[in-house]
Short mmCIF file of C-alpha atoms in Angstrom, two decimals:
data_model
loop_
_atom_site.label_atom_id
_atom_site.label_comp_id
_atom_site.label_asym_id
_atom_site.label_seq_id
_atom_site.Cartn_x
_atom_site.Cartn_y
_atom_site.Cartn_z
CA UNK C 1 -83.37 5.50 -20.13
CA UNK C 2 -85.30 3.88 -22.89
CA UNK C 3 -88.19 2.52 -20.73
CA UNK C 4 -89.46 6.17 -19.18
CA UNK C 5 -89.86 7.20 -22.98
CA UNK C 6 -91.85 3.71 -23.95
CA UNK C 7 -93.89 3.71 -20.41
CA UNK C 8 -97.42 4.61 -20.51
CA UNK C 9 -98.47 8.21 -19.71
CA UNK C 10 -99.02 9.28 -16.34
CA UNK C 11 -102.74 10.34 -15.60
CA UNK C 12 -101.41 13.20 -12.80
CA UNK C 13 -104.07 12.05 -10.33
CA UNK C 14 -103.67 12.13 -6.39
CA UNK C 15 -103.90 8.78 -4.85
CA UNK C 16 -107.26 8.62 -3.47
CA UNK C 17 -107.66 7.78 0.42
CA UNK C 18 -110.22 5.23 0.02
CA UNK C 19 -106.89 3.43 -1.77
CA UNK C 20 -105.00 3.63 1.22
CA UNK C 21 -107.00 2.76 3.73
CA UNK C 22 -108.12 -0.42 1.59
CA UNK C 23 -104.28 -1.10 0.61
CA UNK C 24 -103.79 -1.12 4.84
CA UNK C 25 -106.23 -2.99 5.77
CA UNK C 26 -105.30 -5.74 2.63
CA UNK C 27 -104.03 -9.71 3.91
CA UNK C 28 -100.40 -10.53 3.67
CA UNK C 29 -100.75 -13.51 1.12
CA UNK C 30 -99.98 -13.43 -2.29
CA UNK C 31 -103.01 -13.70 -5.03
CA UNK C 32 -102.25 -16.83 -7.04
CA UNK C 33 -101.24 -16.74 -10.43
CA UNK C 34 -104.01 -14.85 -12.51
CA UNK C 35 -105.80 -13.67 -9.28
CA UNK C 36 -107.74 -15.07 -6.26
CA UNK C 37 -111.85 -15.77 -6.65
CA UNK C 38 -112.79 -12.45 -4.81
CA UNK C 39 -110.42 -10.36 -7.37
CA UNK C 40 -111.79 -12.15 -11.00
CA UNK C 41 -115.38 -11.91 -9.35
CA UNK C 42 -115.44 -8.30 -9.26
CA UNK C 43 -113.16 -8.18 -12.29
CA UNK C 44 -116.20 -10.10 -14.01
CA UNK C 45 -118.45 -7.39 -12.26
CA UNK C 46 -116.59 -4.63 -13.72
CA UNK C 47 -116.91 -5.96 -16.96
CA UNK C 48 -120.68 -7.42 -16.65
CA UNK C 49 -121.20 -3.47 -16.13
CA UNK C 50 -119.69 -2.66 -19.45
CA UNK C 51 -121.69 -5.20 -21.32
CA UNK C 52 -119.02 -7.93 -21.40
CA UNK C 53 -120.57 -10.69 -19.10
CA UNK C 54 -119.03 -14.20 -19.32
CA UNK C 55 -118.01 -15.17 -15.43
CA UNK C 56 -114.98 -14.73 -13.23
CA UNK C 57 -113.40 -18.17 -15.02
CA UNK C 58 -113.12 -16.61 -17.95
CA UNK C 59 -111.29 -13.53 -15.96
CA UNK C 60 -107.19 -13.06 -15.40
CA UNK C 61 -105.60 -10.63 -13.40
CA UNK C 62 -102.06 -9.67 -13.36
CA UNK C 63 -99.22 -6.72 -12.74
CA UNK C 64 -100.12 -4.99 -15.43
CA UNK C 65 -101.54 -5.31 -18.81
CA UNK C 66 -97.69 -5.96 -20.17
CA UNK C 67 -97.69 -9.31 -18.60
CA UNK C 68 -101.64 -10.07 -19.66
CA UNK C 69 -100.46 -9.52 -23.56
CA UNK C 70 -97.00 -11.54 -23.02
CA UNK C 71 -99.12 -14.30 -21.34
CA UNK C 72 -101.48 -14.38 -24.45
CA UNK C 73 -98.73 -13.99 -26.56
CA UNK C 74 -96.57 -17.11 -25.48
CA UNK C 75 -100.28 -19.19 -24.94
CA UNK C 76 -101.35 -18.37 -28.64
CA UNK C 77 -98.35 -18.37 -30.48
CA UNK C 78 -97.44 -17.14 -33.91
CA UNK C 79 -97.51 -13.00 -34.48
CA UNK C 80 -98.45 -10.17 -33.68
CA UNK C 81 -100.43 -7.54 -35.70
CA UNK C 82 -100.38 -4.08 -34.46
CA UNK C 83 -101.50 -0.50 -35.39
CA UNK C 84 -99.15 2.19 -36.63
CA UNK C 85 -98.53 3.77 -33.98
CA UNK C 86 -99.71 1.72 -31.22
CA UNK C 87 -98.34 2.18 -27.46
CA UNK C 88 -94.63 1.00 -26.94
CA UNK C 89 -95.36 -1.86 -24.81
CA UNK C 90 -97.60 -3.94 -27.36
CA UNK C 91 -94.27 -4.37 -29.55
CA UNK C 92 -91.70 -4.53 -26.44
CA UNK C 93 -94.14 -7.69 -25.23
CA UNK C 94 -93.27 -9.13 -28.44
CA UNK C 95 -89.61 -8.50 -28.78
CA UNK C 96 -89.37 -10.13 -25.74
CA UNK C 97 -90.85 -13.81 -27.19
CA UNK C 98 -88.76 -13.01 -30.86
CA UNK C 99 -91.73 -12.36 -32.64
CA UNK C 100 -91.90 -10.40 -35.80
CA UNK C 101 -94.29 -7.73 -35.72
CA UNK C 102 -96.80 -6.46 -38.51
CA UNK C 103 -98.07 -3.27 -38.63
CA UNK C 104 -100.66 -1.54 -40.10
CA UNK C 105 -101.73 2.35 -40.21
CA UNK C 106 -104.55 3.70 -38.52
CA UNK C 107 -106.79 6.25 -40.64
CA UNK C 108 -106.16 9.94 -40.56
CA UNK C 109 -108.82 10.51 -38.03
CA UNK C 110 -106.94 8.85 -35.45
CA UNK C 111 -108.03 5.89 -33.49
CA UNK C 112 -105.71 2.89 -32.84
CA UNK C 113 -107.45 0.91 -35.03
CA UNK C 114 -105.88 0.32 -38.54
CA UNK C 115 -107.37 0.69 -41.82
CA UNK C 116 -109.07 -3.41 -42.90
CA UNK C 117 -108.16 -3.14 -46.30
CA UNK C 118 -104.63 -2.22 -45.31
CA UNK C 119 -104.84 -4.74 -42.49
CA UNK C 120 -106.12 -7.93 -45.09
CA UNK C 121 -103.39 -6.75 -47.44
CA UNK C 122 -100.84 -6.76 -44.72
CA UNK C 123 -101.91 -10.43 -43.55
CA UNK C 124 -101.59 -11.75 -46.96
CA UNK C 125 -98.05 -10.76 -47.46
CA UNK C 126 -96.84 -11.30 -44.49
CA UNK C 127 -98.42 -15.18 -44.81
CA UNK C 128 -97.00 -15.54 -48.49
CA UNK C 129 -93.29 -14.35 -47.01
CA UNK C 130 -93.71 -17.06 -44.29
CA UNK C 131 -95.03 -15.20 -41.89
CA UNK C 132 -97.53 -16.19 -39.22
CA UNK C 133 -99.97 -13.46 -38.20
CA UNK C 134 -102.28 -14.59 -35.46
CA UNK C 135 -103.91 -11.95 -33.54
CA UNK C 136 -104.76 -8.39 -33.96
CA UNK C 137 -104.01 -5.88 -31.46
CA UNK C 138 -105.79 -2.71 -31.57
CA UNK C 139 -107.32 0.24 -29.16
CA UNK C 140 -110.30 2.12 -30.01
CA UNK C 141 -109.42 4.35 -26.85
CA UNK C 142 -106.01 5.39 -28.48
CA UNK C 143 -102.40 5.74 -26.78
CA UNK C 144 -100.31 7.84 -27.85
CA UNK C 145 -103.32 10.13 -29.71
CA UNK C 146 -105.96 10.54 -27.09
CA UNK C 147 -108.28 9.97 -30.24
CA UNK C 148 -111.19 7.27 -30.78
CA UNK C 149 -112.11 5.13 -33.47
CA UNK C 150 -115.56 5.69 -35.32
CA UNK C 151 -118.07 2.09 -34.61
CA UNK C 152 -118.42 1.98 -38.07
CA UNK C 153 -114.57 1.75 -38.91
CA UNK C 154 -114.16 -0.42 -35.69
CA UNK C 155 -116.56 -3.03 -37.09
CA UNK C 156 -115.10 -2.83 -40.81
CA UNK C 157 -111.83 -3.74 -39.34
CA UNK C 158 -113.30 -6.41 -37.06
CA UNK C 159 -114.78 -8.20 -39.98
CA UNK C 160 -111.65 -7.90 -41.61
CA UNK C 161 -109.97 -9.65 -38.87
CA UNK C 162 -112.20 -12.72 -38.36
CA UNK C 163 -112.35 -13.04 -41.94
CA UNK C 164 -108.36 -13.61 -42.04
CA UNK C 165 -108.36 -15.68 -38.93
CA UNK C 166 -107.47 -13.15 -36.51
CA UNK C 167 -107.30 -13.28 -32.89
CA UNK C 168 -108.96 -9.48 -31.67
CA UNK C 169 -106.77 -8.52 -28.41
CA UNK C 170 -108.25 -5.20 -27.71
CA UNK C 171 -106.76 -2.60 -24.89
CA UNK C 172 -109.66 -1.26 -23.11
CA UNK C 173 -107.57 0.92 -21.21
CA UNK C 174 -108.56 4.10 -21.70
CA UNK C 175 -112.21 3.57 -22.83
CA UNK C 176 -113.16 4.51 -19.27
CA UNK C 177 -111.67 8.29 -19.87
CA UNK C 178 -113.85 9.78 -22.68
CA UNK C 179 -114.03 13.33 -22.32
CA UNK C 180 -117.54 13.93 -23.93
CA UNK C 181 -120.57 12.46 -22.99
CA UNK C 182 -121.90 12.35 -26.74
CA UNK C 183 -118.50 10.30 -27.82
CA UNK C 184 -119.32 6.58 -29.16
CA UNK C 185 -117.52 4.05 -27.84
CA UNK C 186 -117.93 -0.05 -28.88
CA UNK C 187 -116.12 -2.59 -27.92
CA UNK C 188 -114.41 -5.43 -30.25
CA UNK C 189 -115.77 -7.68 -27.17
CA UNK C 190 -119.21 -7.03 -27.99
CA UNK C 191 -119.57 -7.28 -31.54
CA UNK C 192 -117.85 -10.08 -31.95
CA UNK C 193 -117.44 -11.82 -28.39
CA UNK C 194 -116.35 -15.24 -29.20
CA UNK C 195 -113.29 -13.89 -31.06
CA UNK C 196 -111.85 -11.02 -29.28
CA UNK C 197 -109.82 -11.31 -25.77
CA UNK C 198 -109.93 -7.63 -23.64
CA UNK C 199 -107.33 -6.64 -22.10
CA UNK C 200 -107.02 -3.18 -19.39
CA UNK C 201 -104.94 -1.79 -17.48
CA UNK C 202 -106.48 -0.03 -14.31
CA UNK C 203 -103.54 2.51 -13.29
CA UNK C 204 -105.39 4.90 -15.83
CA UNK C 205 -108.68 4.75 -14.13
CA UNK C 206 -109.01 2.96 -11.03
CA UNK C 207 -106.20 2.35 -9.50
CA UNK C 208 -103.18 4.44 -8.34
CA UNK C 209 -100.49 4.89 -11.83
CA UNK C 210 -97.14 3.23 -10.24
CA UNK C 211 -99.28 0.09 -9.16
CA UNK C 212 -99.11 -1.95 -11.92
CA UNK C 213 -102.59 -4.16 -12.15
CA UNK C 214 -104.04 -5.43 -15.08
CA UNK C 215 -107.12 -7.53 -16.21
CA UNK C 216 -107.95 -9.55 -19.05
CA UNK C 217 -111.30 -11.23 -20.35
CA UNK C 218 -111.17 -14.41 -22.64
CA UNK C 219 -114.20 -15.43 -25.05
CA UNK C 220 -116.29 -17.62 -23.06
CA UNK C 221 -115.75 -20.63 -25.63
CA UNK C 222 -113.46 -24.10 -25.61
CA UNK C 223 -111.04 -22.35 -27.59
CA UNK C 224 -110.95 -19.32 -24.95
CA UNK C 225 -110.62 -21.31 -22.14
CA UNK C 226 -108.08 -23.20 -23.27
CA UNK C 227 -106.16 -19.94 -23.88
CA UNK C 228 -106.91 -18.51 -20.79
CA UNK C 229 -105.81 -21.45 -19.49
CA UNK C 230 -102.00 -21.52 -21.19
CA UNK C 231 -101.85 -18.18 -20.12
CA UNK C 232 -102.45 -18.38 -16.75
CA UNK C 233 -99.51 -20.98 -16.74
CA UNK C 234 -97.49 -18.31 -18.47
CA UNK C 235 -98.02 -15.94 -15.96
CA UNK C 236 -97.52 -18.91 -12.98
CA UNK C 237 -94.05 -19.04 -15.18
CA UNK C 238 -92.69 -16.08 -14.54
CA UNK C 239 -94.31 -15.43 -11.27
CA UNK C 240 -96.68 -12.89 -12.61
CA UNK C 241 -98.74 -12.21 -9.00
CA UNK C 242 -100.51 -9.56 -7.48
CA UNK C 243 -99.78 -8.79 -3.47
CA UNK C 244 -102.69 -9.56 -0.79
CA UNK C 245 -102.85 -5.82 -0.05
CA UNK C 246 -103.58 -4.50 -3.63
CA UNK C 247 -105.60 -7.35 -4.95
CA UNK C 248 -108.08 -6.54 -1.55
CA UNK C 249 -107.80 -2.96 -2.92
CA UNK C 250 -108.39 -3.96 -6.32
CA UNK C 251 -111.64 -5.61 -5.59
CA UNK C 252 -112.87 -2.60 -3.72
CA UNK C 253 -112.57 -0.48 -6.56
CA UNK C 254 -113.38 -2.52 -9.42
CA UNK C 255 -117.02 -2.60 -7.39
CA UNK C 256 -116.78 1.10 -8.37
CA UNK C 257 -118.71 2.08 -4.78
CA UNK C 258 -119.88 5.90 -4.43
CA UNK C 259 -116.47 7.31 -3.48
CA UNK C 260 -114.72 5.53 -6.47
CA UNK C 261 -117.42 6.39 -9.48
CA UNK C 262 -116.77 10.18 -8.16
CA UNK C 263 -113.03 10.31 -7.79
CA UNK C 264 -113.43 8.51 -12.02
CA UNK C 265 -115.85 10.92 -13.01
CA UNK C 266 -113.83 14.48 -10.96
CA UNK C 267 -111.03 12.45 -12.58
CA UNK C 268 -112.57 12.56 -16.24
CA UNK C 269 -113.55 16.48 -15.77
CA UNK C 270 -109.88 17.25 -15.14
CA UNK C 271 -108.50 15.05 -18.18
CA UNK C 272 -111.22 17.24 -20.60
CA UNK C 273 -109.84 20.16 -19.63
CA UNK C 274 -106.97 20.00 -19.20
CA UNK C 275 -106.38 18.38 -22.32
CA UNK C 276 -108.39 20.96 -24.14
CA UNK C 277 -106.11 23.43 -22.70
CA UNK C 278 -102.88 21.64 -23.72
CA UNK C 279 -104.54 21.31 -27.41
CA UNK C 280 -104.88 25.08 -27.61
CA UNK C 281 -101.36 25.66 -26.23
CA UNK C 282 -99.64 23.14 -28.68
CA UNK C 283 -102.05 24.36 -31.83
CA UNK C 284 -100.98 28.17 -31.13
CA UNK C 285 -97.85 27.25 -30.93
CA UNK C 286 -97.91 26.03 -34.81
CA UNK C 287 -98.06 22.60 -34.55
CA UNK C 288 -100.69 20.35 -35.79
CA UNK C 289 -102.92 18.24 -33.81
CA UNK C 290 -106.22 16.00 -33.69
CA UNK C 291 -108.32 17.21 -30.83
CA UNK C 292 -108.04 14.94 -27.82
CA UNK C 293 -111.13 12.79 -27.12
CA UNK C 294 -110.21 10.37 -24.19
CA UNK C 295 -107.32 10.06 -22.26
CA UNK C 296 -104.39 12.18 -20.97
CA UNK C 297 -102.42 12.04 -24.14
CA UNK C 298 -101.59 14.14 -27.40
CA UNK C 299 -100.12 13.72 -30.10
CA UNK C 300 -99.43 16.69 -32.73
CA UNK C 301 -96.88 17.17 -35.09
CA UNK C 302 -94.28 20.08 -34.33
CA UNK C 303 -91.90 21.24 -36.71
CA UNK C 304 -89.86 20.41 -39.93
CA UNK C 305 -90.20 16.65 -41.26
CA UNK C 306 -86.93 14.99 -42.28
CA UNK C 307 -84.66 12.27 -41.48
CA UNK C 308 -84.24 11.48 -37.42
CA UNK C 309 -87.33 14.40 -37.06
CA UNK C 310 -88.96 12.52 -34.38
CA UNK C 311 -86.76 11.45 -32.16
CA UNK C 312 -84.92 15.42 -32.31
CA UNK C 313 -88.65 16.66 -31.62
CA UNK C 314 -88.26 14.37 -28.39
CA UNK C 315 -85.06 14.74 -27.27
CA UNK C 316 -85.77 19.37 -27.74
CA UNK C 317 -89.21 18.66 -25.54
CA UNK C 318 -87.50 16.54 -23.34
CA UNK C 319 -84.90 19.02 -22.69
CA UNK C 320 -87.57 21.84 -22.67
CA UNK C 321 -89.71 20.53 -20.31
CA UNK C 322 -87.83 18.45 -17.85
CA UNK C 323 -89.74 14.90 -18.40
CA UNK C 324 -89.83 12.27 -21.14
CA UNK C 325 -91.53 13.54 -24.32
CA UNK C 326 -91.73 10.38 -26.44
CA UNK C 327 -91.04 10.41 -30.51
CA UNK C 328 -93.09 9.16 -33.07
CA UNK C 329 -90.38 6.13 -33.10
CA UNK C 330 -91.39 4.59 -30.36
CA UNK C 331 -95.10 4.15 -31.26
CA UNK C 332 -93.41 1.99 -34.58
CA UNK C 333 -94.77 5.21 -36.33
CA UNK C 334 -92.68 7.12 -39.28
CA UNK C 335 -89.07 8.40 -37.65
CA UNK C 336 -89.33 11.46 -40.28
CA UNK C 337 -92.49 12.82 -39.20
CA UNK C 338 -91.78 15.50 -35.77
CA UNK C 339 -94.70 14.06 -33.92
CA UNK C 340 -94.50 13.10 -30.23
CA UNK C 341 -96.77 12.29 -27.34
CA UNK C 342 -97.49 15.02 -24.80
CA UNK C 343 -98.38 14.00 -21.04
CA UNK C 344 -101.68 16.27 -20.01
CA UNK C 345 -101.52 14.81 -16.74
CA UNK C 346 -97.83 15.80 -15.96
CA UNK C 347 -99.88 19.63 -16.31
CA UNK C 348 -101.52 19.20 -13.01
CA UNK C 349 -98.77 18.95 -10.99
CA UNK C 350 -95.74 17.84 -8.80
CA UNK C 351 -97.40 17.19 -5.21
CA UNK C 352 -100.67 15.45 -4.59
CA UNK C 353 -101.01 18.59 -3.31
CA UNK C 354 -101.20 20.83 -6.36
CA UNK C 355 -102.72 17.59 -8.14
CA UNK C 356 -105.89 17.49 -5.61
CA UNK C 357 -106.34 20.97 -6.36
CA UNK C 358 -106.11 20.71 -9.73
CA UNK C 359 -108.59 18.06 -9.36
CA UNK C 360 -111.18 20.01 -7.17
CA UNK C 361 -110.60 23.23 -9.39
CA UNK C 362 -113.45 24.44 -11.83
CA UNK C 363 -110.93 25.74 -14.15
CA UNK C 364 -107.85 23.89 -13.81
CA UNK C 365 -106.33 26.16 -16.21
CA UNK C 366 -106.54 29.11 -13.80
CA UNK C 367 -104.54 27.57 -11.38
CA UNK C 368 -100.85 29.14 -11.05
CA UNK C 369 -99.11 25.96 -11.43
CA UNK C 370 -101.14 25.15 -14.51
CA UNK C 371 -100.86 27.84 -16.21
CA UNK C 372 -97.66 28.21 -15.56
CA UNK C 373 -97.18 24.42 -17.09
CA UNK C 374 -99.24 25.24 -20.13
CA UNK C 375 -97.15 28.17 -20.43
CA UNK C 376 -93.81 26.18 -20.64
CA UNK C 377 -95.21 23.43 -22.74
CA UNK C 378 -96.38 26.17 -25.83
CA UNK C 379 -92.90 27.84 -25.47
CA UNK C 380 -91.40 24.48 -25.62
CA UNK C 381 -93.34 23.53 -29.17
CA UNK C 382 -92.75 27.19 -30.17
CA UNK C 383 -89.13 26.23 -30.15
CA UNK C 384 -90.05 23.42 -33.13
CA UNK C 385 -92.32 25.26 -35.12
CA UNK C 386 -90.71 28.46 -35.26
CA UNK C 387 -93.67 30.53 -34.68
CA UNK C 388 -93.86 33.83 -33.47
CA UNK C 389 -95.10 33.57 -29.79
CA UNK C 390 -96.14 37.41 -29.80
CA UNK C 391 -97.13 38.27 -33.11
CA UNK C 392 -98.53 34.27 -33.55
CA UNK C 393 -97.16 34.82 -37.10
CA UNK C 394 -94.96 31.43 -38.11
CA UNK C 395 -93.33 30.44 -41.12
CA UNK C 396 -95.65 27.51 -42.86
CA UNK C 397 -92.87 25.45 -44.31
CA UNK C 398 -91.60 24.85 -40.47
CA UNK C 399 -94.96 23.28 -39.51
CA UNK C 400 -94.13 19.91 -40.56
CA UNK C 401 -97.24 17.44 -42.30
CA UNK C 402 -100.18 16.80 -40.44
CA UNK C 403 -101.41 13.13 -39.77
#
C-alpha cells in the first residue's frame, strides 16, 4: 500500500524498558487537545534545552507531527511551500486541506532546505498565477537524504523567506541524530524566532517509532498565539489526543533523565555506523550517494535515468529486499532520476533481540545479521547499476546522474 512507501523511516531501535515501565504506570485519562500542563511543560523544557525558550503556552502536543502541520495548515491558511524532495507527509498534510503545493529544489549538497533565490522566484510566480504561498516548510536535518544544511545557506534562505512574507515551519525531527560531533546544526527558531513555528516528531529520538507523538513550538508573539490557538481547535476538531499512558511517558522522556540521554546517545553511535556501513555498501555497488550526516536514511541514485526510473528503482529494491524502498516520486522529487530512500535502521534487525545487540555492539557491522543485511542490500543495488560485484568493474553509462 501507498502509505508504508510515504511513512517515515524506521530508526530499528529496541523499545527501551524505562518506556514500559513509564507507559504502565501512565493514568487512564485522555490528554486534552494539544496536551495536558505536565506534557507542554517538559515539552517547553526540552526545547528551553535546545535554545528555544518561550513557555509551555506557546507549546502543542499531538499524535504525531502529521497532525501538528495539518493543524497549522488549516489555522494559517493559504499554501504550502516545500523543498524538492521533502518527506511524503509534508505534501499528503496538504492534499488533504486541497492545497496546491510549491516546491522548490534543495542545493546539490543536500539539506532540505531549498535554494532562496529559487525559493523568491518560486513565490513570485506562484503569487502572479493567483497563487497564495504562505509558509515555508523546510528541514535542515533532512528526510529522505540523511544530509544537513550548511548555517550559512540556512540563514540565506531564511532571509529570503521573511522577506516574501513567509511563515518558517521547520521539522526538527531529526536534528537530535547527528552522527558527528563537529556537524553544525542551527535552527530557523533561533535566528529568526518570531517568524518560524518548530515542529518534531519524537518516534525518531525519544520515543518508541509506532507511537505516534509529536510537538510543536509557536513564536512567542500575538500573531503566534493566535495561531497556536486555531490550531489547537483544529486538532480538538478532529480529536487529535494523546492517551494518559503515553503522554505520562512522554513527559518522562522529554526530561531526558540519565537512562534516556544514554539510550539517545548508544542510539546515535548505532545510526553513524551503521549508516556509514550502508553508504559503503550502496557506493560499491555503483550507485551514487551523499554521505549520510544525521539520521537513519539514504538516499543515492542507482541505475539508468529515464522515464518511470524511480519508481522501477523502488518497486526492484522492494522486491529485493523484502520492505518498502521508497522512489524519488514520493519525496515530489524528479520521477526520471533512479534515486530512492534506503532504511539504515531496518539493517539492525527483526527482534528487539538482534536490535539490542546491534545496539550494544562496538561494530555493528560485525554482527551476523548485519552483515548479512548489508550484504543483501549491495546485491540488491548491484542489480540497478549493473556493476560487477566481484571484479567491482561496472559499466558508467548504467550509473545514472548524481544529485
Amino acid at each position: 500500500m501507498s502509505w508504508r512507501f510515504e511513512a517515515r523511516p524506521d530508526p530499528g531501535l529496541p523499545v527501551p524498558a524505562y518506556w514500559t515501565v513509564r507507559l504502565r504506570e501512565g493514568g487512564a485519562t485522555a490528554e486534552p487537545p494539544g496536551g495536558g500542563q505536565h506534557l507542554l511543560e517538559a515539552a517547553d523544557g526540552y526545547w528551553a534545552r535546545r535554545g528555544l525558550p518561550g513557555g509551555p503556552e506557546h507549546v502543542l502536543a499531538a499524535p504525531g507531527a502529521e497532525q501538528l502541520l495539518l493543524a497549522v495548515l488549516a489555522a494559517g491558511g493559504g499554501e504550502p511551500v516545500l523543498a524538492r524532495p521533502a518527506p511524503a507527509w509534508q505534501a499528503a498534510a496538504a492534499g488533504l486541506l486541497g492545497r496546491r503545493v510549491h516546491r522548490v529544489p534543495t542545493p546539490a549538497e543536500g539539506g532540505g532546505v531549498p535554494d532562496p533565490v529559487a525559493l523568491m522566484e518560486t513565490v513570485r510566480r506562484a503569487r502572479a498565477d493567483g497563487g497564495d504561498p504562505r509558509l515555508l516548510v523546510l528541514s535542515a536535518v533532512d528526510d529522505p537524504s540523511g544530509t544537513v544544511t550548511a548555517p550559512e545557506l540556512l540563514h540565506e534562505t531564511c532571509e529570503a523567506a521573511a522577506e516574501a512574507g513567509l511563515l518558517i515551519v521547520s521539522d526538527e525531527t531529526y536534528s537530535d541524530t547527528l552522527h558527528h560531533h563537529d556537524t553544525v546544526l542551527l535552527s530557523p527558531g533561533e535566528m529568526l524566532p518570531d517568524h518560524t513555528v518548530v515542529l518534531a516528531d519524537l518516534g525518531a529520538t525519544l520515543v518508541p517509532a509506532d507511537v505516534p507523538v509529536g510537538l510543536a513550538r509557536f513564536p512567542a508573539t500575538p500573531h503566534g498565539t493566535s495561531l497556536r490557538q486555531r490550531a489547537e481547535r483544529v486538532l480538538a476538531g478532529v480529536r487529535a489526543v494523546l492517551s494518559g499512558p503515553v503522554a505520562a511517558a512522554t513527559g518522562y522522556v522529554l526530561a531526558e533523565p540519565a537512562e534516556v540521554a544514554e539510550f539517545g546517545a548508544a542510539a546515535n553511535r548505532l545510526h553513524a555506523r551503521t549508516a556509514a556501513a550502508a553508504f559503503r555498501a550502496v557506493t560499491d555497488a555503483g550507485a551514487v550517494c551523499r554521505p549520510p550526516r544525521a539520521g537513519f536514511q539514504l538516499y543515492p541514485t542507482a541505475g539508468r535515468p529515464g522515464p518511470h526510473a524511480a519508481e522501477a528503482a523502488e518497486e526492484q529494491l522492494t522486491a529485493a529486499l523484502g520492505r518498502p524502498v521508497p522512489g524519488g516520486q514520493r519525496f515530489g522529487d524528479d520521477p526520471e532520476e533512479p534515486r530512492v530512500r534506503i532504511d539504515t535502521g531496518a539493517l539492525h534487525g527483526t527482534t528487539d533481540e538482534e536490535r539490542r545487540a546491534a545496539l550494544a555492539a562496538p561494530d555493528p557491522a560485525a554482527l551476523p545479521h548485519v552483515a548479512a543485511a548489508l550484504a543483501a542490500l549491495k546485491a540488491a543495488v548491484t542489480g540497478l547499476t549493473g556493476v560487477d560485484a566481484v571484479s567491482g568493474s561496472a559499466d558508467t553509462g548504467s550509473r545514472g546522474s548524481g544529485v
